Tab-separated table of C-alpha atoms in Angstrom:
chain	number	residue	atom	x	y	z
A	1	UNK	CA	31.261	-12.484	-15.995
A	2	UNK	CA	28.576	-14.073	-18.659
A	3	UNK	CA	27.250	-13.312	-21.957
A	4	UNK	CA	24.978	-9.822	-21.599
A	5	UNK	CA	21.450	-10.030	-22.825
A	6	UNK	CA	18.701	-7.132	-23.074
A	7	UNK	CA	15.853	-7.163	-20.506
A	8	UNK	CA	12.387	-5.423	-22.088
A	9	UNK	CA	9.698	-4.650	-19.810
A	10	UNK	CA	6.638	-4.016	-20.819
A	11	UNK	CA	4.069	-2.627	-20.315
A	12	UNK	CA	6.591	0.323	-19.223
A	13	UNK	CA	8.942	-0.002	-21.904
A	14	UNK	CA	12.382	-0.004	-20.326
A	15	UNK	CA	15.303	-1.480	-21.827
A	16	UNK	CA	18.149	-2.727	-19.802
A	17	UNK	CA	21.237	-5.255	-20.036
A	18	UNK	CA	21.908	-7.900	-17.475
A	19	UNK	CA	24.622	-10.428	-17.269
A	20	UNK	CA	23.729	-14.071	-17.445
A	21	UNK	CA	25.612	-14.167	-14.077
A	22	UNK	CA	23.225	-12.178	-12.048
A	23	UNK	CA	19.784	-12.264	-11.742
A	24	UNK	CA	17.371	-10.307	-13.642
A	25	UNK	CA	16.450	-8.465	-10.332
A	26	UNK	CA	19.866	-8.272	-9.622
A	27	UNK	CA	20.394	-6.727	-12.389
A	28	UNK	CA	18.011	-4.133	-12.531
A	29	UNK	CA	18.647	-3.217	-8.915
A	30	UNK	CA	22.419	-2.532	-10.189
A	31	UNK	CA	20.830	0.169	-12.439
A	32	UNK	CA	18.652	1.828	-10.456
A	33	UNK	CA	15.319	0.009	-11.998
A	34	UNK	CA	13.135	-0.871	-8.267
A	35	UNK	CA	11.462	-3.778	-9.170
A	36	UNK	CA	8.891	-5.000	-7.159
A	37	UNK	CA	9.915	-7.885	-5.025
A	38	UNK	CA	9.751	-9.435	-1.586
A	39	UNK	CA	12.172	-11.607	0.059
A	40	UNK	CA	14.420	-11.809	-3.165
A	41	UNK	CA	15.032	-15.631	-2.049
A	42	UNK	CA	11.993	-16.894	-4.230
A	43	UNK	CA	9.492	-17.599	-1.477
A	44	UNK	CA	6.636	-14.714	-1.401
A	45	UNK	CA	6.085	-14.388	-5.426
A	46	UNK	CA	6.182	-10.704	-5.309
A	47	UNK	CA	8.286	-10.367	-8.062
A	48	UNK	CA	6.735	-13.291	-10.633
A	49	UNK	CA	6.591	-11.740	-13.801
A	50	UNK	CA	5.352	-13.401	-17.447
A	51	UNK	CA	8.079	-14.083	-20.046
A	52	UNK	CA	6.422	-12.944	-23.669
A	53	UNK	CA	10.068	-13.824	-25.435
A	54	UNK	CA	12.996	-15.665	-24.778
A	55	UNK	CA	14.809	-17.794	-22.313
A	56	UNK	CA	15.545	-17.865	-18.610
A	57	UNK	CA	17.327	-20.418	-16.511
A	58	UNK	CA	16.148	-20.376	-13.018
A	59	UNK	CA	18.245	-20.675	-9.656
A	60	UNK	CA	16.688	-22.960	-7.023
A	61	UNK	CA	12.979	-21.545	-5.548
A	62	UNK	CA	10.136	-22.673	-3.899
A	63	UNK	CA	7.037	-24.046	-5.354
A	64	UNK	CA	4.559	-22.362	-3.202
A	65	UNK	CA	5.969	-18.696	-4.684
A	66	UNK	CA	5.825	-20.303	-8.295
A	67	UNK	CA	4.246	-23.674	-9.100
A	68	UNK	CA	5.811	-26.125	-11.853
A	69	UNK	CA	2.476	-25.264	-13.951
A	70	UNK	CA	2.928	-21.958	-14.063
A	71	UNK	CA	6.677	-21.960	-14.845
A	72	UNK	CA	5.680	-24.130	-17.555
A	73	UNK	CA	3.008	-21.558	-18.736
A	74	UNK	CA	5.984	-19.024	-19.067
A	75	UNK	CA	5.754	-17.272	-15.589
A	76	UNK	CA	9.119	-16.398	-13.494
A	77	UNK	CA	10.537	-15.257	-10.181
A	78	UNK	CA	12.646	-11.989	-11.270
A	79	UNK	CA	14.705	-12.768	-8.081
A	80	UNK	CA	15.869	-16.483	-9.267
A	81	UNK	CA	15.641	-15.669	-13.002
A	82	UNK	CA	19.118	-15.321	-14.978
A	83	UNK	CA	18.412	-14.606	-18.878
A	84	UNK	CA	20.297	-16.718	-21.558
A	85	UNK	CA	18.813	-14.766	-24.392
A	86	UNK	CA	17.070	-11.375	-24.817
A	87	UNK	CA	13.695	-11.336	-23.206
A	88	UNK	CA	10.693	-9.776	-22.825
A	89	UNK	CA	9.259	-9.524	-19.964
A	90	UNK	CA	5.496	-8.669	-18.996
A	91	UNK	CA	5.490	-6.997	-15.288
A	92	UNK	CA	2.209	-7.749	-13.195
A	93	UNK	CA	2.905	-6.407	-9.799
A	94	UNK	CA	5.027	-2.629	-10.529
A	95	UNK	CA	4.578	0.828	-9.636
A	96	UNK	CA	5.828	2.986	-12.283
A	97	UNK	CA	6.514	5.920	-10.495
A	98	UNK	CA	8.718	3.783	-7.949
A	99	UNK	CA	10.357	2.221	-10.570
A	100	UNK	CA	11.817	4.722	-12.425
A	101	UNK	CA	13.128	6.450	-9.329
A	102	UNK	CA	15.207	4.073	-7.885
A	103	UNK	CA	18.673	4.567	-6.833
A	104	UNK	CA	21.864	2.280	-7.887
A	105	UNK	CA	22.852	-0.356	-5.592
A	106	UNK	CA	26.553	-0.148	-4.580
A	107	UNK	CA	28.575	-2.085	-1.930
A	108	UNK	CA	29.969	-0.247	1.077
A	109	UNK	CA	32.228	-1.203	3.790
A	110	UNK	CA	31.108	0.319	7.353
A	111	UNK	CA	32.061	0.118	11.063
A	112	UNK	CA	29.834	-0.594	14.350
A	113	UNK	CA	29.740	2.768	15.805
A	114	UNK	CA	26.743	2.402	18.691
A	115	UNK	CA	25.042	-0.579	19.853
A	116	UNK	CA	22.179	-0.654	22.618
A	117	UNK	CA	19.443	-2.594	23.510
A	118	UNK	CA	16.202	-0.509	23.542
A	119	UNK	CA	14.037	-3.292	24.751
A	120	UNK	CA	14.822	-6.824	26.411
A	121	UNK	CA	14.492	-8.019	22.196
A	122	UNK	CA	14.840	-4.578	20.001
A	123	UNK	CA	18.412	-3.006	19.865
A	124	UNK	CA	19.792	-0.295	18.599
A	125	UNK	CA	22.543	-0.397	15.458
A	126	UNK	CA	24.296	2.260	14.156
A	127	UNK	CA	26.715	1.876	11.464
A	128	UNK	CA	29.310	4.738	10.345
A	129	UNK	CA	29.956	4.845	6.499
A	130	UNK	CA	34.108	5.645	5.959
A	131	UNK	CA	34.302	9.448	4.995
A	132	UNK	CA	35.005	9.185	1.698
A	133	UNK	CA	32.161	6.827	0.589
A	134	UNK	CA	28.852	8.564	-0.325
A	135	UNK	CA	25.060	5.972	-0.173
A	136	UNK	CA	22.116	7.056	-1.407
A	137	UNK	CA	18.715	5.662	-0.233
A	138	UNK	CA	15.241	6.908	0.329
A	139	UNK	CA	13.599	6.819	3.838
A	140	UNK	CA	11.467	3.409	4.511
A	141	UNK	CA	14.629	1.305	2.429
A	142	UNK	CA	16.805	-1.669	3.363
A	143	UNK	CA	19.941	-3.064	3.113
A	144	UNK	CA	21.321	-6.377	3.396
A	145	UNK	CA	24.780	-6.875	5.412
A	146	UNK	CA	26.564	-9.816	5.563
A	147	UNK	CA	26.980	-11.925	8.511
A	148	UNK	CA	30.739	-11.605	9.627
A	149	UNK	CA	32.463	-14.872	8.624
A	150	UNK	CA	30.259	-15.706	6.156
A	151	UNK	CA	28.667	-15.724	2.410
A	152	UNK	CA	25.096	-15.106	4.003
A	153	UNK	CA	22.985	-11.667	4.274
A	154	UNK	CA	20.163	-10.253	6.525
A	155	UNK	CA	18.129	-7.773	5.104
A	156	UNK	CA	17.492	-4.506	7.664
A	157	UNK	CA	15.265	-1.674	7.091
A	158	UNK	CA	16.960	1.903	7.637
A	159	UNK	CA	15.517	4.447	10.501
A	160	UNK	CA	18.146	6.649	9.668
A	161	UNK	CA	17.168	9.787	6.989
A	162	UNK	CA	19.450	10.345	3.918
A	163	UNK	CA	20.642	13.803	5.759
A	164	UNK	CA	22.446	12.024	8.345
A	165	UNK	CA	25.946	12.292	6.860
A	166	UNK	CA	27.676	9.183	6.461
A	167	UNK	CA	26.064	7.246	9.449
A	168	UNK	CA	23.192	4.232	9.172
A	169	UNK	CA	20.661	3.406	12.025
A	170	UNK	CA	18.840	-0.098	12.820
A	171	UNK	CA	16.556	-1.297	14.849
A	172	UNK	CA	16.746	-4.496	14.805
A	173	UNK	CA	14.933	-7.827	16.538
A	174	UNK	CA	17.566	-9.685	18.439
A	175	UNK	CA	17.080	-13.540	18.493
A	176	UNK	CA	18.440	-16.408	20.003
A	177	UNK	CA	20.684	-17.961	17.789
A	178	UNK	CA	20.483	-15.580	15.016
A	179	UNK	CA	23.610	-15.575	12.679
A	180	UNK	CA	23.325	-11.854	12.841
A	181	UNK	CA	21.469	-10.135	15.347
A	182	UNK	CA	22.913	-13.332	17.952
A	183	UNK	CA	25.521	-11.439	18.071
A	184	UNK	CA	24.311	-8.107	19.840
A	185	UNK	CA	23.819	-9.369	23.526
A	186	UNK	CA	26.602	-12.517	23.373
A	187	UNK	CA	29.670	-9.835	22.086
A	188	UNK	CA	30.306	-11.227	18.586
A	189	UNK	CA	29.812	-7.717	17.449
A	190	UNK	CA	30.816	-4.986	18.700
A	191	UNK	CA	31.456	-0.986	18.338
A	192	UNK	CA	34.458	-1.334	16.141
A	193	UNK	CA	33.847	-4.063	13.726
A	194	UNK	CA	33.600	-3.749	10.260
A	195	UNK	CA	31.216	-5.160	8.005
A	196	UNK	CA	29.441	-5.409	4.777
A	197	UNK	CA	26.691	-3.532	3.285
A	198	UNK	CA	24.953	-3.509	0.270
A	199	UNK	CA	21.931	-1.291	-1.355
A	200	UNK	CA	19.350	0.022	-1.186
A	201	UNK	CA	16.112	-2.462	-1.623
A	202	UNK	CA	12.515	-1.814	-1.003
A	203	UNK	CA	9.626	0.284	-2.258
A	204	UNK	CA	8.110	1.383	1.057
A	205	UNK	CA	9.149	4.523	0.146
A	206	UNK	CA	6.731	7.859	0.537
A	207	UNK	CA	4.195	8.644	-2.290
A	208	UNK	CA	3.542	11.995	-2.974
A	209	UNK	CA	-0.256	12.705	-2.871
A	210	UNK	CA	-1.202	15.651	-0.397
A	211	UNK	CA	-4.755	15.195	-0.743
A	212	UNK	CA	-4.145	11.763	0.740
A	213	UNK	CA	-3.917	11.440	4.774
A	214	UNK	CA	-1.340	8.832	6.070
A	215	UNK	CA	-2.281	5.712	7.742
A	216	UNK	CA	0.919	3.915	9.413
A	217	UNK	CA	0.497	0.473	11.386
A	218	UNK	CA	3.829	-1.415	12.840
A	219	UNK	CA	4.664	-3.422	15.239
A	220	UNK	CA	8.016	-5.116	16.461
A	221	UNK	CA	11.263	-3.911	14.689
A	222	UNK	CA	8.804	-2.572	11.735
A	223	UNK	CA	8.896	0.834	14.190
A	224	UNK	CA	12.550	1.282	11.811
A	225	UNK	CA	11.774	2.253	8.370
A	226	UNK	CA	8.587	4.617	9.634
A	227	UNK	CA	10.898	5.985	11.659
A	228	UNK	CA	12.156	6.657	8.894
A	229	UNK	CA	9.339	8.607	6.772
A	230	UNK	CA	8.217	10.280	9.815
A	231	UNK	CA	12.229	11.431	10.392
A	232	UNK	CA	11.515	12.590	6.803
A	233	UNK	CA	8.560	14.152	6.694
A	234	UNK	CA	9.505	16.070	9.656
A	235	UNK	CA	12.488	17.639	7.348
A	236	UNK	CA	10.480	18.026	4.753
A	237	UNK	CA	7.663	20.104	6.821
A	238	UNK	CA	4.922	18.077	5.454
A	239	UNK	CA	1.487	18.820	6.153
A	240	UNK	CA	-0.292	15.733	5.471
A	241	UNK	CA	-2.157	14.730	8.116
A	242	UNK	CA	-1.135	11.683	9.687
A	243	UNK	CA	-1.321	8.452	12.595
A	244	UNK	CA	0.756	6.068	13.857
A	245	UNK	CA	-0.722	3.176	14.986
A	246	UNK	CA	2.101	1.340	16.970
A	247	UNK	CA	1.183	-2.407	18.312
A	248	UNK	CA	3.722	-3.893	21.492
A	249	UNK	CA	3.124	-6.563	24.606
A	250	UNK	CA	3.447	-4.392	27.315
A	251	UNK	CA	5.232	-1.060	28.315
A	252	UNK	CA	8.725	-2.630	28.358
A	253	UNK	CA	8.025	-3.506	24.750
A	254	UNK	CA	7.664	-0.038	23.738
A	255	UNK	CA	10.833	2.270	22.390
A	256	UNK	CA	11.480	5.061	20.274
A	257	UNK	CA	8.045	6.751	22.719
A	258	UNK	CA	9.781	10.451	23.557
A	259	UNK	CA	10.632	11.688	19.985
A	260	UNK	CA	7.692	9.968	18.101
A	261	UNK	CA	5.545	11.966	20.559
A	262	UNK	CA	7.879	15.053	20.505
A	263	UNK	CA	6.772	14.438	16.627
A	264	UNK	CA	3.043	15.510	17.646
A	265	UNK	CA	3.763	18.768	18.274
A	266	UNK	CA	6.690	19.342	15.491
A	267	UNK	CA	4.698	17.936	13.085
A	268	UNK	CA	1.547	19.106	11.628
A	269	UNK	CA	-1.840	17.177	12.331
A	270	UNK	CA	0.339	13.982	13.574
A	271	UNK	CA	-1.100	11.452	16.462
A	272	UNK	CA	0.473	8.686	17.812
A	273	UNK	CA	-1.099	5.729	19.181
A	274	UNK	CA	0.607	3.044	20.839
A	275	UNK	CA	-1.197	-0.105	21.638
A	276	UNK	CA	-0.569	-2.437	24.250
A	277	UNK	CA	-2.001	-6.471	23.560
A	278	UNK	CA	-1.070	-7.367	27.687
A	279	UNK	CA	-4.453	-8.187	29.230
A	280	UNK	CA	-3.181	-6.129	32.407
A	281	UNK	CA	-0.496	-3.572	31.158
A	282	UNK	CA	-0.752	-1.879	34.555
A	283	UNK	CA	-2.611	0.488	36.442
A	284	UNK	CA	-0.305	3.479	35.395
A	285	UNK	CA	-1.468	2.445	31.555
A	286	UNK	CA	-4.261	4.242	30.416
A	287	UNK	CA	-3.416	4.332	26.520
A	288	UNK	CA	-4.972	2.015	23.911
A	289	UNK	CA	-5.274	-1.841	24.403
A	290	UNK	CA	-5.858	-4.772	22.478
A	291	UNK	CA	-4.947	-5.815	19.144
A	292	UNK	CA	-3.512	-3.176	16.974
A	293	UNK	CA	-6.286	-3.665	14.336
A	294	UNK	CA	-9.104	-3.478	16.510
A	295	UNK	CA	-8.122	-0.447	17.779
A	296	UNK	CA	-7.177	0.796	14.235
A	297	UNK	CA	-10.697	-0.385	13.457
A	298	UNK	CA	-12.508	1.428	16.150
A	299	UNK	CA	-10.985	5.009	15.757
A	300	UNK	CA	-10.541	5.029	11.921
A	301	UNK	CA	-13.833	6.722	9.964
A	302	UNK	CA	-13.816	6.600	6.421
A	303	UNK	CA	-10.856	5.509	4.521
A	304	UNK	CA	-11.329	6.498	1.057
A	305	UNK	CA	-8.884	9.482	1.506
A	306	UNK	CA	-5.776	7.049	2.983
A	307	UNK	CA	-2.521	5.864	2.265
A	308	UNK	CA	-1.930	3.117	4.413
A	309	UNK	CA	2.088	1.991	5.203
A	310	UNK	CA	2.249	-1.745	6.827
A	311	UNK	CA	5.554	-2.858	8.581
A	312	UNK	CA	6.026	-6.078	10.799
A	313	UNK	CA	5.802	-9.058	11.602
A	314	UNK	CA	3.612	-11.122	8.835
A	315	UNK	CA	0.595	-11.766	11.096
A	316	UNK	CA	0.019	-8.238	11.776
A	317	UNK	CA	0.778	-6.803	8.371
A	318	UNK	CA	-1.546	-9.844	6.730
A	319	UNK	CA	-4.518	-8.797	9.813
A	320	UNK	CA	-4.151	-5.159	8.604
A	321	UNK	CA	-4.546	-5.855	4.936
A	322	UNK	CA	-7.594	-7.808	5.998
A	323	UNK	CA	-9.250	-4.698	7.912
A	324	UNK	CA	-8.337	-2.252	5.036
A	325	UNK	CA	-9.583	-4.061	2.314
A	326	UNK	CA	-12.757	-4.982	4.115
A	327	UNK	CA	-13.024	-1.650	4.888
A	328	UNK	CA	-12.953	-0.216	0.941
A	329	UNK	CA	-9.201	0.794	0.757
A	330	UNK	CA	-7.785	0.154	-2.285
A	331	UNK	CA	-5.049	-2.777	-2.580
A	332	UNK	CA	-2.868	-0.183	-4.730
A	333	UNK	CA	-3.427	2.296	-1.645
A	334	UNK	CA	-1.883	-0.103	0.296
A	335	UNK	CA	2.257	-0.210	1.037
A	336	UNK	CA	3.849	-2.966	3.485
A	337	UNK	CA	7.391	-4.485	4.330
A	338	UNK	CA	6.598	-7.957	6.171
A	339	UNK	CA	9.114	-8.875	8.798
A	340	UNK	CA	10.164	-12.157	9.409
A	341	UNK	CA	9.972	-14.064	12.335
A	342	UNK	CA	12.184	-16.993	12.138
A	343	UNK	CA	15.703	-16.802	14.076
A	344	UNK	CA	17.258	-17.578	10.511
A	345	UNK	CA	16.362	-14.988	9.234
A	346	UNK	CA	16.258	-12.272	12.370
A	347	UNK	CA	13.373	-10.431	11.808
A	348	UNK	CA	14.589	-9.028	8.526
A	349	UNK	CA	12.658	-7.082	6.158
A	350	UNK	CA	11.133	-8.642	3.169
């Protein structure tokens, strides 16, 4: 381990220590201080902060997240920054309330307990947590597990709900080649094997304002983590009226359709909408076609009284940031968790 410095961020002040091995993030994370970030590989900028006071050395990023002007001008990526001295640290992108309430990241060991594929490119992982160990997490979290065999990690948002004892469930986007998720249909992994898990990550977690109606929009494997809230809110007996706007190909691309409409009558004032982009989905279709956000477009009214939760692939999340905007919704009213689409990196969550 390095020398410890004192992280101060303002405007919130919060006071924490870091070691000059780890990250500032990193560090944070370990004490249960949710930053706001993004792919925590300094790409997508959503944790570039301003340093006020002292020093930072900076692990390798890219220059599209952070330019060399701006570094010079005292601006850092949280997720590549390690501090060499106190510092200050002005936050631009945080939600207080989020912040405050995260939970410590620990490291777990788990085993394979079920996996099935629930479309020819979606499967199914569940992972069972040894008795004895106890992880906390929120509903619409991630975690990132490490490929078997090597140093590298893949970051998977959680369908599961905290009240499942001991046991964590994926849905994850299986591609060719993929370090990770490669191994599903080719028998690398299997029901048995044990492997590496660390969290939670992520701030697409549920804000509670009950004069505010829920807007969800996914597509792909971002069905997992609101999964998740719905699982949740269906606990919870929330009221808040709500709709699921779910974008797929055709009707072997959708999964997860029995309980997320057994959810419309267990939960109160819930719709779901699935939405098929085929040209000809069938004659025995006779749901919702088209793009996701036209459709979201069409039946939406006004949108002044919405929280809106975003989770996919980047196209679709960036489209439906488009529509909302353009339709009034505030940017702060506006929660997403972009998936990736490159086989390196498996569809994870960001």
């Amino acid at each position: 381990m390095g020398d410890k410095h004192t992280i101060r961020l303002q405007p919130v002040d919060i006071e924490f220590q870091v070691d000059e091995d780890e990250t500032i993030l990193d560090g944070a994370f370990r004490q249960g201080l949710m930053l706001m970030h993004g792919c925590k590989e300094g790409q997508c900028a959503a944790c570039k902060s301003f340093v006020l006071e002292g020093e930072v050395d900076m692990d390798k990023y890219s220059t599209f997240a952070l330019p060399d002007f701006e570094e010079e001008e005292g601006w850092t990526l949280l997720c590549k920054a390690h501090a060499v001295s106190d510092v200050d640290i002005e936050l631009v992108n945080y939600d207080e309330e989020v912040l405050r309430s995260g939970i410590p990241t620990k490291e777990v060991v788990v085993t394979v307990a079920e996996l099935e594929p629930l479309t020819s490119d979606i499967w199914r992982l569940a992972l069972d947590l040894d008795p004895a160990d106890e992880f906390e997490y929120k509903p619409g979290q991630y975690v990132d597990i490490t490929v078997p065999g090597t140093d590298d990690v893949r970051s998977f948002s959680m369908a599961s709900v905290p009240s499942t004892p001991n046991r964590l469930e994926f849905m994850i986007r299986h591609y060719p080649g993929g370090k990770f998720a490669g191994g599903f249909a080719d028998g690398t992994l299997q029901p048995g094997h044990r492997l590496d898990v660390k969290g939670p990550f992520g701030s697409f977690t549920l804000r509670e304002r009950p004069e505010r109606r829920l807007l969800f929009i996914g597509g792909g494997a971002g069905m997992a983590p609101i999964v998740s809230l719905l699982r949740a809110r269906r606990e919870a007996g929330c009221t808040r009226r709500s709709v699921f706007y779910y974008g797929a190909r055709g009707t072997a691309d959708l999964f997860q359709v029995d309980e997320l409409e057994g959810l419309q009558q267990q939960l109160a004032d819930f719709a779901f909408v699935p939405v098929l982009s085929d040209a000809d989905p069938g004659p025995d279709w006779t749901g919702e076609t088209g793009f996701v956000t036209d459709v979201v477009r069409r039946l939406e009214g006004d949108l002044r009284d919405v929280d809106a939760y975003l989770c996919g692939p980047p196209p679709m999340v960036d489209a439906a940031m488009e529509l909302l905007l353009g339709q009034g919704l505030a940017e702060d009213r506006i929660y997403f968790d972009k998936f990736t689409t490159s086989a390196e990196t498996e569809g994870s969550s960001l």
